[in-house]
Short mmCIF file of C-alpha atoms in Angstrom, two decimals:
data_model
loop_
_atom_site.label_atom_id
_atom_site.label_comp_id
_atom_site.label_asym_id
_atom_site.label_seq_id
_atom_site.Cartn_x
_atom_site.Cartn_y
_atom_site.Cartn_z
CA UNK A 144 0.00 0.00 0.00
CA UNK A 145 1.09 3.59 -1.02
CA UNK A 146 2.28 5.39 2.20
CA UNK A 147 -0.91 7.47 2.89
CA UNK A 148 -1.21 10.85 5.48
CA UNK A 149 -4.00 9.85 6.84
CA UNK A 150 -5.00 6.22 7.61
CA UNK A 151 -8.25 4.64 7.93
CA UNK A 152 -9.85 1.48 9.05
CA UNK A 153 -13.34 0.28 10.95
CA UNK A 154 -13.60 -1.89 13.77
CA UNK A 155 -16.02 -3.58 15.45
CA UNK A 156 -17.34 -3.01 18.92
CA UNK A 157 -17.29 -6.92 20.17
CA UNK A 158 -19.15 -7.95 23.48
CA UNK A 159 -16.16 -8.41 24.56
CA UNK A 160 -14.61 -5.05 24.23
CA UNK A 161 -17.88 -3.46 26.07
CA UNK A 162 -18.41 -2.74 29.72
CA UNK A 163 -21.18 -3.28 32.13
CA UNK A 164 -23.40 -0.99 30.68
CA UNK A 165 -22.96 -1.76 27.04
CA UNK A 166 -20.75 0.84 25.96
CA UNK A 167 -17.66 0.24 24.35
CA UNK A 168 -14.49 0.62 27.10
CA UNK A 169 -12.72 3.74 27.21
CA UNK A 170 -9.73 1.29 27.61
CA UNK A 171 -10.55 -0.57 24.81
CA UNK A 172 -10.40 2.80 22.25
CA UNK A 173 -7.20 3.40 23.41
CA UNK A 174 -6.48 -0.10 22.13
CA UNK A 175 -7.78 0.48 18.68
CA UNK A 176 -5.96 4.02 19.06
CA UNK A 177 -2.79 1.65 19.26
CA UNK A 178 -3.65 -0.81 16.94
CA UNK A 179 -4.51 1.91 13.92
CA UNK A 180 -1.11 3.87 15.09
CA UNK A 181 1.01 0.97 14.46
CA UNK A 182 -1.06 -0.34 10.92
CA UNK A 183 -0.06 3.92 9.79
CA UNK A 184 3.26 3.51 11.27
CA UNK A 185 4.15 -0.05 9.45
CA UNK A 186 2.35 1.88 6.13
CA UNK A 187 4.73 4.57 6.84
CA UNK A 188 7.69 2.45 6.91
CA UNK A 189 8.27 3.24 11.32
CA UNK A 190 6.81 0.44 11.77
CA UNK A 191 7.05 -1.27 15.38
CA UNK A 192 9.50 -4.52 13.68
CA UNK A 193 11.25 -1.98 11.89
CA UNK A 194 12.10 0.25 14.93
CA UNK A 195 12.85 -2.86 16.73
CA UNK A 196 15.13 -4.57 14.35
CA UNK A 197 16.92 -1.20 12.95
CA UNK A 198 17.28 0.90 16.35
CA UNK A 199 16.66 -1.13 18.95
CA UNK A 200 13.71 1.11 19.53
CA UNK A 201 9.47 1.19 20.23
CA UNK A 202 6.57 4.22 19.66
CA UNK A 203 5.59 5.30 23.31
CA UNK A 204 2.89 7.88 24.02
CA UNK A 205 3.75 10.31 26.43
CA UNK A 206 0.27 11.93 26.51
CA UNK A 207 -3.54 11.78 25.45
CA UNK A 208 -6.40 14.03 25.15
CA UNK A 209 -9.56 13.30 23.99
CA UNK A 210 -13.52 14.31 23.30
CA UNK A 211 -15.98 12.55 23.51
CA UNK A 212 -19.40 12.81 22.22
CA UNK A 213 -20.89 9.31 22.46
CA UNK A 214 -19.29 6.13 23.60
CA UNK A 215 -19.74 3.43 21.08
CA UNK A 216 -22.07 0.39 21.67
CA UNK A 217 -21.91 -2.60 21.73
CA UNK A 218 -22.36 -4.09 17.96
CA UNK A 219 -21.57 -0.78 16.55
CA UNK A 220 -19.38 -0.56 13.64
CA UNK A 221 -17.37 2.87 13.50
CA UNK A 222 -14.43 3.80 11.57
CA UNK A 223 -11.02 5.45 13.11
CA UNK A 224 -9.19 7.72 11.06
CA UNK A 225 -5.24 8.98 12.49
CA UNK A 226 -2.60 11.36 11.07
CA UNK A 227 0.94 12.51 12.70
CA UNK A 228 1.42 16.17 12.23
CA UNK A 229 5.25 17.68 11.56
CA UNK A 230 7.40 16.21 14.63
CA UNK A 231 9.25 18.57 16.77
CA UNK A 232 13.06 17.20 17.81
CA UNK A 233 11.96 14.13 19.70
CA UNK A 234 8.47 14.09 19.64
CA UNK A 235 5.70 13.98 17.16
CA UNK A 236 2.30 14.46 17.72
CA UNK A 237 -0.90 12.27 16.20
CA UNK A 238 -4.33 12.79 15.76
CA UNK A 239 -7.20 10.18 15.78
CA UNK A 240 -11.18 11.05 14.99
CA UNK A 241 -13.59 8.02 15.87
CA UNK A 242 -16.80 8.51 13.56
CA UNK A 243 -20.18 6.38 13.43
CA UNK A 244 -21.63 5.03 10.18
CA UNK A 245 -23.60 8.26 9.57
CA UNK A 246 -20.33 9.96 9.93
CA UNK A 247 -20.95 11.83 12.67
CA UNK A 248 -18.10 11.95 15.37
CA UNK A 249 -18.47 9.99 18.26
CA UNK A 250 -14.90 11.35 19.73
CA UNK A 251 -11.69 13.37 18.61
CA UNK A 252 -8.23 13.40 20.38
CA UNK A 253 -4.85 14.23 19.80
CA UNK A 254 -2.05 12.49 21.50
CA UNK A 255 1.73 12.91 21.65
CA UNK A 256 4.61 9.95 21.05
CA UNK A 257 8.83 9.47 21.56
CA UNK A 258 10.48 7.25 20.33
CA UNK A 259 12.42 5.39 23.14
CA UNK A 260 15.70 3.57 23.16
CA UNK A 261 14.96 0.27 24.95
CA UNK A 262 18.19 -0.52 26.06
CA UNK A 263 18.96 2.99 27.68
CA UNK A 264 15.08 4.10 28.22
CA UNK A 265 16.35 7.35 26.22
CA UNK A 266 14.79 9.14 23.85
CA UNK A 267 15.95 9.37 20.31
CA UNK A 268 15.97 12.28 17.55
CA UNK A 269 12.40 11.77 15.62
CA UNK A 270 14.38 12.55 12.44
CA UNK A 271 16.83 10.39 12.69
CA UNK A 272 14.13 7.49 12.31
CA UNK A 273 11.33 9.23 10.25
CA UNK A 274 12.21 8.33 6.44
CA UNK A 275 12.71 11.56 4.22
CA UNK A 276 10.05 9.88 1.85
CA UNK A 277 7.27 10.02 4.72
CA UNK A 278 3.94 11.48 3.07
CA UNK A 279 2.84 15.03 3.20
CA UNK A 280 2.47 16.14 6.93
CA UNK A 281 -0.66 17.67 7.28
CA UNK A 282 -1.47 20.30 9.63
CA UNK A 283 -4.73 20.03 10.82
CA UNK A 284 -5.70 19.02 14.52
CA UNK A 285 -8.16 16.59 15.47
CA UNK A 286 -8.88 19.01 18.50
CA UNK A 287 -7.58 22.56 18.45
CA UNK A 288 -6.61 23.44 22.16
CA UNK A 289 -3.53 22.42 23.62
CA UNK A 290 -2.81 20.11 26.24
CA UNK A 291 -3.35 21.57 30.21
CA UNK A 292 -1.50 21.83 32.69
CA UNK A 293 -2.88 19.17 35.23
CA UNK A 294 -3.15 19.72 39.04
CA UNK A 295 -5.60 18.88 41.43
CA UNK A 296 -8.13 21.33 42.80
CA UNK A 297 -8.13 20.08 46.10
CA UNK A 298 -6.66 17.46 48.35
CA UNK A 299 -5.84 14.25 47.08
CA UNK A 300 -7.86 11.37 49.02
CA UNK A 301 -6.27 7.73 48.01
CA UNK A 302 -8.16 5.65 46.15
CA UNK A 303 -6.51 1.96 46.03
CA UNK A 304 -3.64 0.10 45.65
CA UNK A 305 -2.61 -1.63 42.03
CA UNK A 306 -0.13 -4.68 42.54
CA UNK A 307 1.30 -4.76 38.68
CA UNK A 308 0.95 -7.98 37.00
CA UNK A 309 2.77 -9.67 33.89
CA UNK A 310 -0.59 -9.39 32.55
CA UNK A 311 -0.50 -5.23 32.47
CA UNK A 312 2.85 -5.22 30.93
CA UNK A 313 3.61 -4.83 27.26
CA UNK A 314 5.75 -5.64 24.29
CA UNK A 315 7.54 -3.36 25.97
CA UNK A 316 8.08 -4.38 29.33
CA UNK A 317 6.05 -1.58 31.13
CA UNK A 318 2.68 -0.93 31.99
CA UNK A 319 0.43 -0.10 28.61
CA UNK A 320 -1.28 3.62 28.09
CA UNK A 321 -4.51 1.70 28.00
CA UNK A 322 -4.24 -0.13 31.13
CA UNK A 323 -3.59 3.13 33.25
CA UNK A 324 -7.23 3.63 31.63
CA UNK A 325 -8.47 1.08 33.66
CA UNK A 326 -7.26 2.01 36.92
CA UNK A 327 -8.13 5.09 36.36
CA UNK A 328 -11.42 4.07 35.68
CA UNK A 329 -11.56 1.26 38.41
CA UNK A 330 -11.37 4.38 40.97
CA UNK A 331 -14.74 4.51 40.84
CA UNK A 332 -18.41 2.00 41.09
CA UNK A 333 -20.56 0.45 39.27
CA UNK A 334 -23.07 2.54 40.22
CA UNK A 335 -20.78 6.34 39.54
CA UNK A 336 -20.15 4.93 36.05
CA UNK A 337 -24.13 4.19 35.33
CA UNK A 338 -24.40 8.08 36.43
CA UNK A 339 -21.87 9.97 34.74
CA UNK A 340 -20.45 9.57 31.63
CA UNK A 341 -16.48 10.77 30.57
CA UNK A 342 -17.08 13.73 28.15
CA UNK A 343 -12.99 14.46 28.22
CA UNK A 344 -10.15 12.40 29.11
CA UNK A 345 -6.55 14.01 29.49
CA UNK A 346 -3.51 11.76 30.87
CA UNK A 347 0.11 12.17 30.81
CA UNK A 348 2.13 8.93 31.10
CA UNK A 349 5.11 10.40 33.35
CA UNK A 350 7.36 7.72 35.02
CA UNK A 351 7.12 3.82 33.23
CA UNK A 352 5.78 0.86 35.86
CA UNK A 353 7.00 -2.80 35.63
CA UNK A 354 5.92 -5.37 36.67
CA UNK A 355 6.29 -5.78 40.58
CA UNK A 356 5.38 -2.04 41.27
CA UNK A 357 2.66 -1.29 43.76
CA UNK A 358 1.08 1.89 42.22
CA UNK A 359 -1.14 4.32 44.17
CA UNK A 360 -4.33 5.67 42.88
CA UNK A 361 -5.22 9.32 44.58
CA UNK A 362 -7.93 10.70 43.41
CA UNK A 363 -9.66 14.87 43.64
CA UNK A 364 -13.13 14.56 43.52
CA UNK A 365 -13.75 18.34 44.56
CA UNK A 366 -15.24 19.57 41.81
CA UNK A 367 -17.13 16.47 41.27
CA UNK A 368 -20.21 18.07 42.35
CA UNK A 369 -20.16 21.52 41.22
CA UNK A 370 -20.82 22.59 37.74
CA UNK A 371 -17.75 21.78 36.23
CA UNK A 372 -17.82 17.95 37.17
CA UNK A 373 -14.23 17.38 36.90
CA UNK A 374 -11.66 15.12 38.59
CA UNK A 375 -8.31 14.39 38.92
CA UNK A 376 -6.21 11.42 39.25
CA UNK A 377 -2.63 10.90 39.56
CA UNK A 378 -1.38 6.91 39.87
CA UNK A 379 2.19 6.90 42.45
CA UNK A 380 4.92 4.43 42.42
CA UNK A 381 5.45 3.16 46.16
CA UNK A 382 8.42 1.76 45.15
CA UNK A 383 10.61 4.76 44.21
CA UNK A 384 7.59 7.61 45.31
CA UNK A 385 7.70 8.87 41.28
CA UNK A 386 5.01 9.66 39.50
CA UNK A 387 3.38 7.27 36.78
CA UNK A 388 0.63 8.81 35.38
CA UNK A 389 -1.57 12.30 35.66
CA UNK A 390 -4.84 12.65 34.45
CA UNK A 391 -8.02 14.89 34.18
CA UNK A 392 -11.60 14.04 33.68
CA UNK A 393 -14.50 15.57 32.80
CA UNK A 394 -17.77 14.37 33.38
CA UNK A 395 -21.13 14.66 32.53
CA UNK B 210 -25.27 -17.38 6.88
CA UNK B 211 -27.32 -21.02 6.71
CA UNK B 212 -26.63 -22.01 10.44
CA UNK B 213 -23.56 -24.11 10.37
CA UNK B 214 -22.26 -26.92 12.53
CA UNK B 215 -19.13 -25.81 12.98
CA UNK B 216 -18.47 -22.01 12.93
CA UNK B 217 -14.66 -20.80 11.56
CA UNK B 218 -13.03 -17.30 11.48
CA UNK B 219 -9.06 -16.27 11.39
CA UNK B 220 -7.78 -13.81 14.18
CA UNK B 221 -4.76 -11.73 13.57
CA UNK B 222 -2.47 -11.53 16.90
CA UNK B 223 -2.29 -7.43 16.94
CA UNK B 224 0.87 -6.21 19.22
CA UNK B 225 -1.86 -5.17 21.87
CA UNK B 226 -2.78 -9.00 22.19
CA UNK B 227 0.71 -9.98 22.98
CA UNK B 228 2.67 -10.42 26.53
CA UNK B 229 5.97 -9.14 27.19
CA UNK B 230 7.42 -12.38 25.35
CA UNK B 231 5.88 -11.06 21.96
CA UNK B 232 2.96 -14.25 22.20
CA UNK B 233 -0.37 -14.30 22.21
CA UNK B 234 -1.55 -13.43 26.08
CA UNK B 235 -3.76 -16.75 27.08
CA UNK B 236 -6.33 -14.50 28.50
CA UNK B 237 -6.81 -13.18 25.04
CA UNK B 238 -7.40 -16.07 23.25
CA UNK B 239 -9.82 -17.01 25.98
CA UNK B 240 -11.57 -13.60 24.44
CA UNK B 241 -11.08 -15.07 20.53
CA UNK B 242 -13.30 -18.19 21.66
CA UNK B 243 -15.44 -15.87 23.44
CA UNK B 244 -16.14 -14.07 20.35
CA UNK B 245 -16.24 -16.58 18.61
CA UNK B 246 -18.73 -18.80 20.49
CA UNK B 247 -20.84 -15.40 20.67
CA UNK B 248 -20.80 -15.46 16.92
CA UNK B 249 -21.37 -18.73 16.18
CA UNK B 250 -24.43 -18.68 18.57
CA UNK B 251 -25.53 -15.99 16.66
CA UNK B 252 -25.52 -17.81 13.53
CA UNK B 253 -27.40 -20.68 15.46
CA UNK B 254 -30.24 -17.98 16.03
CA UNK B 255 -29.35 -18.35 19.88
CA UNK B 256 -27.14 -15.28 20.13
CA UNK B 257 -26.46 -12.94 23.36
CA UNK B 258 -28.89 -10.62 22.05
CA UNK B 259 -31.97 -12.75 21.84
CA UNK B 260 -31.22 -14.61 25.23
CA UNK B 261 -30.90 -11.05 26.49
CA UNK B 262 -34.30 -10.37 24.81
CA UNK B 263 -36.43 -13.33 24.80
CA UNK B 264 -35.10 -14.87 28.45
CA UNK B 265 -33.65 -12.19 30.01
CA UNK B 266 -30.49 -14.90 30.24
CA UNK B 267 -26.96 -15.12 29.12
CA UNK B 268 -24.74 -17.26 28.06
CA UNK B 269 -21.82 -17.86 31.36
CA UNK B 270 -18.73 -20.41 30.37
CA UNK B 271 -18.51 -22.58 33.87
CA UNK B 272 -15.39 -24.60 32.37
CA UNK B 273 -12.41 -25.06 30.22
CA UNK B 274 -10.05 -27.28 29.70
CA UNK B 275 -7.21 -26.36 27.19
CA UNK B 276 -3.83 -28.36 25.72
CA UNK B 277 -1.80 -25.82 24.53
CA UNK B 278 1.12 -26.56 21.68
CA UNK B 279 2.55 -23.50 20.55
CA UNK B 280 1.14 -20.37 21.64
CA UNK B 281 0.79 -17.87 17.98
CA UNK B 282 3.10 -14.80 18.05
CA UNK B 283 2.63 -11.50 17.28
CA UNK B 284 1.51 -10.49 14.12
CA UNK B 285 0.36 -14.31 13.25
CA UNK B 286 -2.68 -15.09 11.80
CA UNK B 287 -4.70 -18.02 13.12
CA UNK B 288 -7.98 -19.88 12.43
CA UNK B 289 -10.09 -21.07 15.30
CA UNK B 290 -13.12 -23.43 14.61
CA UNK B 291 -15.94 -24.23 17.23
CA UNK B 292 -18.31 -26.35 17.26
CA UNK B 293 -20.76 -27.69 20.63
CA UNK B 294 -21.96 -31.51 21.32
CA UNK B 295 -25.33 -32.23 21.97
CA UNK B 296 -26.67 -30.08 25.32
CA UNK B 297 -27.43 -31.83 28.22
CA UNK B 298 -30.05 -30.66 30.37
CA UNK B 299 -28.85 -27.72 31.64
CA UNK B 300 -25.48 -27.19 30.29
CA UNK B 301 -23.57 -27.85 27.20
CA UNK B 302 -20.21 -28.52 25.70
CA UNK B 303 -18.09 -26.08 23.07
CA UNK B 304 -15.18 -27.64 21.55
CA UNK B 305 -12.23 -25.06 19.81
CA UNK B 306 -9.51 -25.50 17.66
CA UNK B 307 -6.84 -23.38 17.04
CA UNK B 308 -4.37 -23.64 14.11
CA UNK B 309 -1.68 -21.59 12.47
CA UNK B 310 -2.02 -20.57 8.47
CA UNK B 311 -0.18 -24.62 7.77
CA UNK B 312 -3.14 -25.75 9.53
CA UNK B 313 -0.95 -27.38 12.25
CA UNK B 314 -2.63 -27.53 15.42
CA UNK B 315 -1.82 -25.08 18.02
CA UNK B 316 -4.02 -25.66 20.95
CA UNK B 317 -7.44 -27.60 21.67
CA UNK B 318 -9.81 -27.03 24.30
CA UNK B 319 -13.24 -27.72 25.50
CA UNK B 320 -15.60 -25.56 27.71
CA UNK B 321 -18.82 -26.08 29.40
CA UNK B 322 -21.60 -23.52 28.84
CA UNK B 323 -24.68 -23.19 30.94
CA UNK B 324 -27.90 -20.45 30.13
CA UNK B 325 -28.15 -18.28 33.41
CA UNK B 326 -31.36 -16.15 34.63
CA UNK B 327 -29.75 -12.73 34.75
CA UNK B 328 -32.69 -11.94 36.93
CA UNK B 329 -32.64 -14.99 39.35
CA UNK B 330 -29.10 -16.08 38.61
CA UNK B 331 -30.24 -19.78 38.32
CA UNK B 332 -29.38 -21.77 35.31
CA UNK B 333 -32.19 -22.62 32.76
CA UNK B 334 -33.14 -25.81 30.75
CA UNK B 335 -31.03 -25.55 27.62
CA UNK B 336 -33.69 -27.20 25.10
CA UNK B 337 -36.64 -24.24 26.53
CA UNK B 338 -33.99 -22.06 24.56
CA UNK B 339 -32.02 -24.00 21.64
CA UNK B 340 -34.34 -24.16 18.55
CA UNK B 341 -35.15 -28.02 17.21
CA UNK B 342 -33.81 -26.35 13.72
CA UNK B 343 -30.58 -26.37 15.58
CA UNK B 344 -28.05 -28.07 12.69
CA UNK B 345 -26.72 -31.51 13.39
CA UNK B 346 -24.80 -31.78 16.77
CA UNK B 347 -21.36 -33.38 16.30
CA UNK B 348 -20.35 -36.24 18.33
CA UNK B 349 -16.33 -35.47 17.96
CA UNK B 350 -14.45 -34.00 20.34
CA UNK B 351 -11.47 -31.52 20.53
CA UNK B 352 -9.84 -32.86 23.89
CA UNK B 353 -10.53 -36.65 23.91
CA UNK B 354 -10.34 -36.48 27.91
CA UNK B 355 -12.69 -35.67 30.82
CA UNK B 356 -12.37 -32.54 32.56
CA UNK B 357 -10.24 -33.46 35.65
CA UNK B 358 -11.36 -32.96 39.52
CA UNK B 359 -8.89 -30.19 40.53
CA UNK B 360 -7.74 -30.16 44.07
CA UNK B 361 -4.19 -29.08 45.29
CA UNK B 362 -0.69 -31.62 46.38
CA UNK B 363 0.15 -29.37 49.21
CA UNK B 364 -0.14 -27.13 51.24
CA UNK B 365 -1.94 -23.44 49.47
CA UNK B 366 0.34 -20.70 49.92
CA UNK B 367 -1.31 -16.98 49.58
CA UNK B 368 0.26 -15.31 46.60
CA UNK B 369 -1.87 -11.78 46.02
CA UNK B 370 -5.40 -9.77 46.45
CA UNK B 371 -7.03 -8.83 44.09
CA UNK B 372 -9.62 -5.62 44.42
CA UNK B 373 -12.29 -6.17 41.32
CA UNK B 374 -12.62 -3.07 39.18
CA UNK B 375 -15.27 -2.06 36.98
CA UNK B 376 -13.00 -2.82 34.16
CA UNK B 377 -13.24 -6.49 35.25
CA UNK B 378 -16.55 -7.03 34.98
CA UNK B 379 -18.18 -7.73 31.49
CA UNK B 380 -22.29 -7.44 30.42
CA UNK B 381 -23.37 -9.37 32.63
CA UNK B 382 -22.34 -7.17 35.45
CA UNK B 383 -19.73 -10.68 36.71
CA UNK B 384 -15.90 -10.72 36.52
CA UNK B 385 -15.52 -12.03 32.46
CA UNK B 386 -13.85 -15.55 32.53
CA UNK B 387 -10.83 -14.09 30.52
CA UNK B 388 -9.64 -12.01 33.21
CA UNK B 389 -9.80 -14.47 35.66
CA UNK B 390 -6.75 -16.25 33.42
CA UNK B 391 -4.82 -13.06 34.03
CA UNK B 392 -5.07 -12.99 37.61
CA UNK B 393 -4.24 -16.91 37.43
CA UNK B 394 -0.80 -15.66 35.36
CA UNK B 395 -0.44 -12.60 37.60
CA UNK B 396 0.46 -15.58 40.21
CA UNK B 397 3.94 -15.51 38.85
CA UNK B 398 6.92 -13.08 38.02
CA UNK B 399 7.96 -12.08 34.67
CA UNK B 400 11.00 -14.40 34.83
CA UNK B 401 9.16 -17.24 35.64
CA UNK B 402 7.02 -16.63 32.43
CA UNK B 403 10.11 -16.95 30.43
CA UNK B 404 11.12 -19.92 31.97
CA UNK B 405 7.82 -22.03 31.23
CA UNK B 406 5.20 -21.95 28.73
CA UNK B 407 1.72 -23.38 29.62
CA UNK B 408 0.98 -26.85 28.36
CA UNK B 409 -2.21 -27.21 29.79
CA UNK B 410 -4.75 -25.71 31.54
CA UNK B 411 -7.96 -26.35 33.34
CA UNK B 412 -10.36 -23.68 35.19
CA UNK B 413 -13.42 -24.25 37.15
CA UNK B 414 -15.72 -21.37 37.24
CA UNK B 415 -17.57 -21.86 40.62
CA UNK B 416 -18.92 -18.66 42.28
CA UNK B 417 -19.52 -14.98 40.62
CA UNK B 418 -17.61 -12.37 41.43
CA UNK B 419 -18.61 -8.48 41.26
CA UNK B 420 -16.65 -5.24 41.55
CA UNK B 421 -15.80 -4.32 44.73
CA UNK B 422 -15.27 -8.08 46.12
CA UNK B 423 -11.53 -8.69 47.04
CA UNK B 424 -10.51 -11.91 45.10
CA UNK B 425 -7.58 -13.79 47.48
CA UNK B 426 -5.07 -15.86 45.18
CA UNK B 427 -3.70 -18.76 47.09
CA UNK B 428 -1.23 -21.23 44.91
CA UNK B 429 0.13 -24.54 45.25
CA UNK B 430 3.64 -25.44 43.49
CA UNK B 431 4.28 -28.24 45.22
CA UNK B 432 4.91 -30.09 41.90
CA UNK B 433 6.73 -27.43 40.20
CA UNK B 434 10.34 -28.42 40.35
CA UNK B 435 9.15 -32.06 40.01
CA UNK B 436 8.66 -33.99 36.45
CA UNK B 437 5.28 -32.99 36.39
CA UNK B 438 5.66 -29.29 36.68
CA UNK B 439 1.71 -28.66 37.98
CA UNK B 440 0.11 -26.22 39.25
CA UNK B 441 -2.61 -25.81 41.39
CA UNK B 442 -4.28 -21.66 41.56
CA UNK B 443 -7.25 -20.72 43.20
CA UNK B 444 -9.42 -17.69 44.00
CA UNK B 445 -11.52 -17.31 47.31
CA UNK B 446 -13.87 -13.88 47.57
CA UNK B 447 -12.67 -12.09 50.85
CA UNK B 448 -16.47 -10.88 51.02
CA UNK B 449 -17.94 -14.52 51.77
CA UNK B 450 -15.43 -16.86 51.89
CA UNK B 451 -16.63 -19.04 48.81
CA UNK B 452 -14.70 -20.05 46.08
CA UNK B 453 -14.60 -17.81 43.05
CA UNK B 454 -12.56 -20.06 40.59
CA UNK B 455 -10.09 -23.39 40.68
CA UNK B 456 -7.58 -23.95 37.94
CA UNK B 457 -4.72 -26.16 37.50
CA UNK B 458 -1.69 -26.09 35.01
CA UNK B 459 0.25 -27.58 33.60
CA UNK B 460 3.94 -25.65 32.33
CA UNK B 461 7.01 -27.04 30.22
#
């Protein structure tokens, strides 16, 4: 196939893939997010073997923003379209719009990757990996505000303890974007999720987890019940006290 | 699709799919046969949708028993075919195989299925729901063995707790039979997973669990460093003491 800017492809909302109340999981999109970035990737000739075998080397995403208008359901078909815009030194930037079968869009999001040595956990010049003959860049954004600066509003009140399993880890030996979804999402019940629905998701992937870690889930659910409906969530690494992940909901 | 005896469809074994070690995660093929039984049930006219519908019920896997001979990798493509045996009274048995694009097979399994009263959580007759156009039951089997008792060598040693998330739990509001295989795996480091590869493996689904329970992992090894290499995993809920699940494996 002809290296293409953007890349396309449907997938199908199995049972499987949905949650308790028939919705597609929020974990699960970030899934297909990853599975679409590395199809454009291998298209693109960065593909994940490539980066492996040539430079010893594997996409990360660093951070994730995203709108939604309407969770997928279960059953539903819908089609994922992503495209990179021009990377900066060591990072490049990709977009990803979710649509139904009418075409409307069900959510929009723009996230941000490295490239990472694996053997020294370093990052490595974008360009220096990124083919000259890569397709035209495009510039438009997929949502056209920047990332925020996330803090909590109020005082952090711990959530739970994750023990990290072989099953969270990756290809990569560390804890996978989507799975921080999850925990994120297992802060709260049955019964919260049935009443509120995510209407914006940002996290930033700080520190890497292995397996072994105990991570601590704080959450700030101060504005929870105001008009803003928004919460914040940090994941910390008992092991060395770092950071993992940040993050900032919105609800509605 | 004329409803078919045996029901066949390829998987491709997407990076996300795959453990540290680059193969397919076993909790993820347990999702392919999900899948796959879901569609193939469709195509039998007794799909999750009109059990949902016409019974209020669902479909709940209380057993599987799986020989294992090569795990796929990443990136392979696989076929799995399914096919049940003729119900008996209240539960019935789904036979998969799994082979790679030579047609070689790479692991066999059998399952026991039972029809559960969402509303009453009781199990219902299987012929008040399977239509007498049903096609021809096959008599052959996948795994020409019974399903074993399971019941530990030694002494159970405690190896984790487990606090069930809303991401565990699928449709039917119960921790999905998939992710009890990760918390099975979860029982060991990510060395140890190197070291063996799962032969065989057999799970006993035995009591529901729902988010918010605390799932106890106790594990028996006694037979580990011996020439049988077994062992025995099981789950108790924290909440009332009963047993959520009982597996046993066997590793190479």
């Amino acid at each position: 196939m002809e290296p293409l800017s953007i890349y396309k492809k449907n997938y199908h909302v199995d049972y499987g893939d949905a949650d308790f109340y028939k919705r597609l999981k929020l974990s699960y999109l970030f899934n297909y997010f990853q599975n679409i970035a590395g199809l454009h990737s291998e298209n693109t000739n960065v593909g994940i073997r490539k980066l492996q075998n040539d430079y010893g080397a594997a996409w990360v995403m660093t951070r994730m923003l995203m709108d939604i208008n309407r969770m997928p359901e279960c059953n539903e078909e819908i089609s994922i379209e992503t495209w990179p815009v021009e990377p900066k030194k060591k990072m490049i930037d990709r977009n990803f719009i979710v649509r139904d079968m009418d075409g409307s869009i069900l959510a929009s999001a723009i996230s941000t990757w490295v490239i990472l040595d694996m053997e020294k956990r370093e990052m490595v010049r974008i360009d220096s990996v990124i083919p000259p003959q890569y397709p035209e860049f495009l510039k438009s954004k997929a949502i056209d505000r920047k990332f925020d600066k996330l803090k909590p509003s109020g005082q952090l009140q711990p959530a739970y303890k994750k023990l990290v399993g072989f099953s969270d880890i990756d290809i990569n030996g560390h804890v996978n974007n989507a799975k921080y979804i999850d925990y994120i999402l297992d802060c709260f019940t049955v019964e919260k999720h049935g009443e509120y629905r995510v209407k914006s998701i940002q996290i930033n992937y700080v520190n890497e987890a292995v397996a072994g870690d105990i991570i601590s889930l704080y959450k700030d659910t101060v504005d929870m019940d105001g008009s803003d409906k928004a919460v914040y969530i940090t994941g910390i690494n008992e092991v060395d006290g770092k950071v993992n992940f940040e993050s900032h909901i919105r609800v509605q």
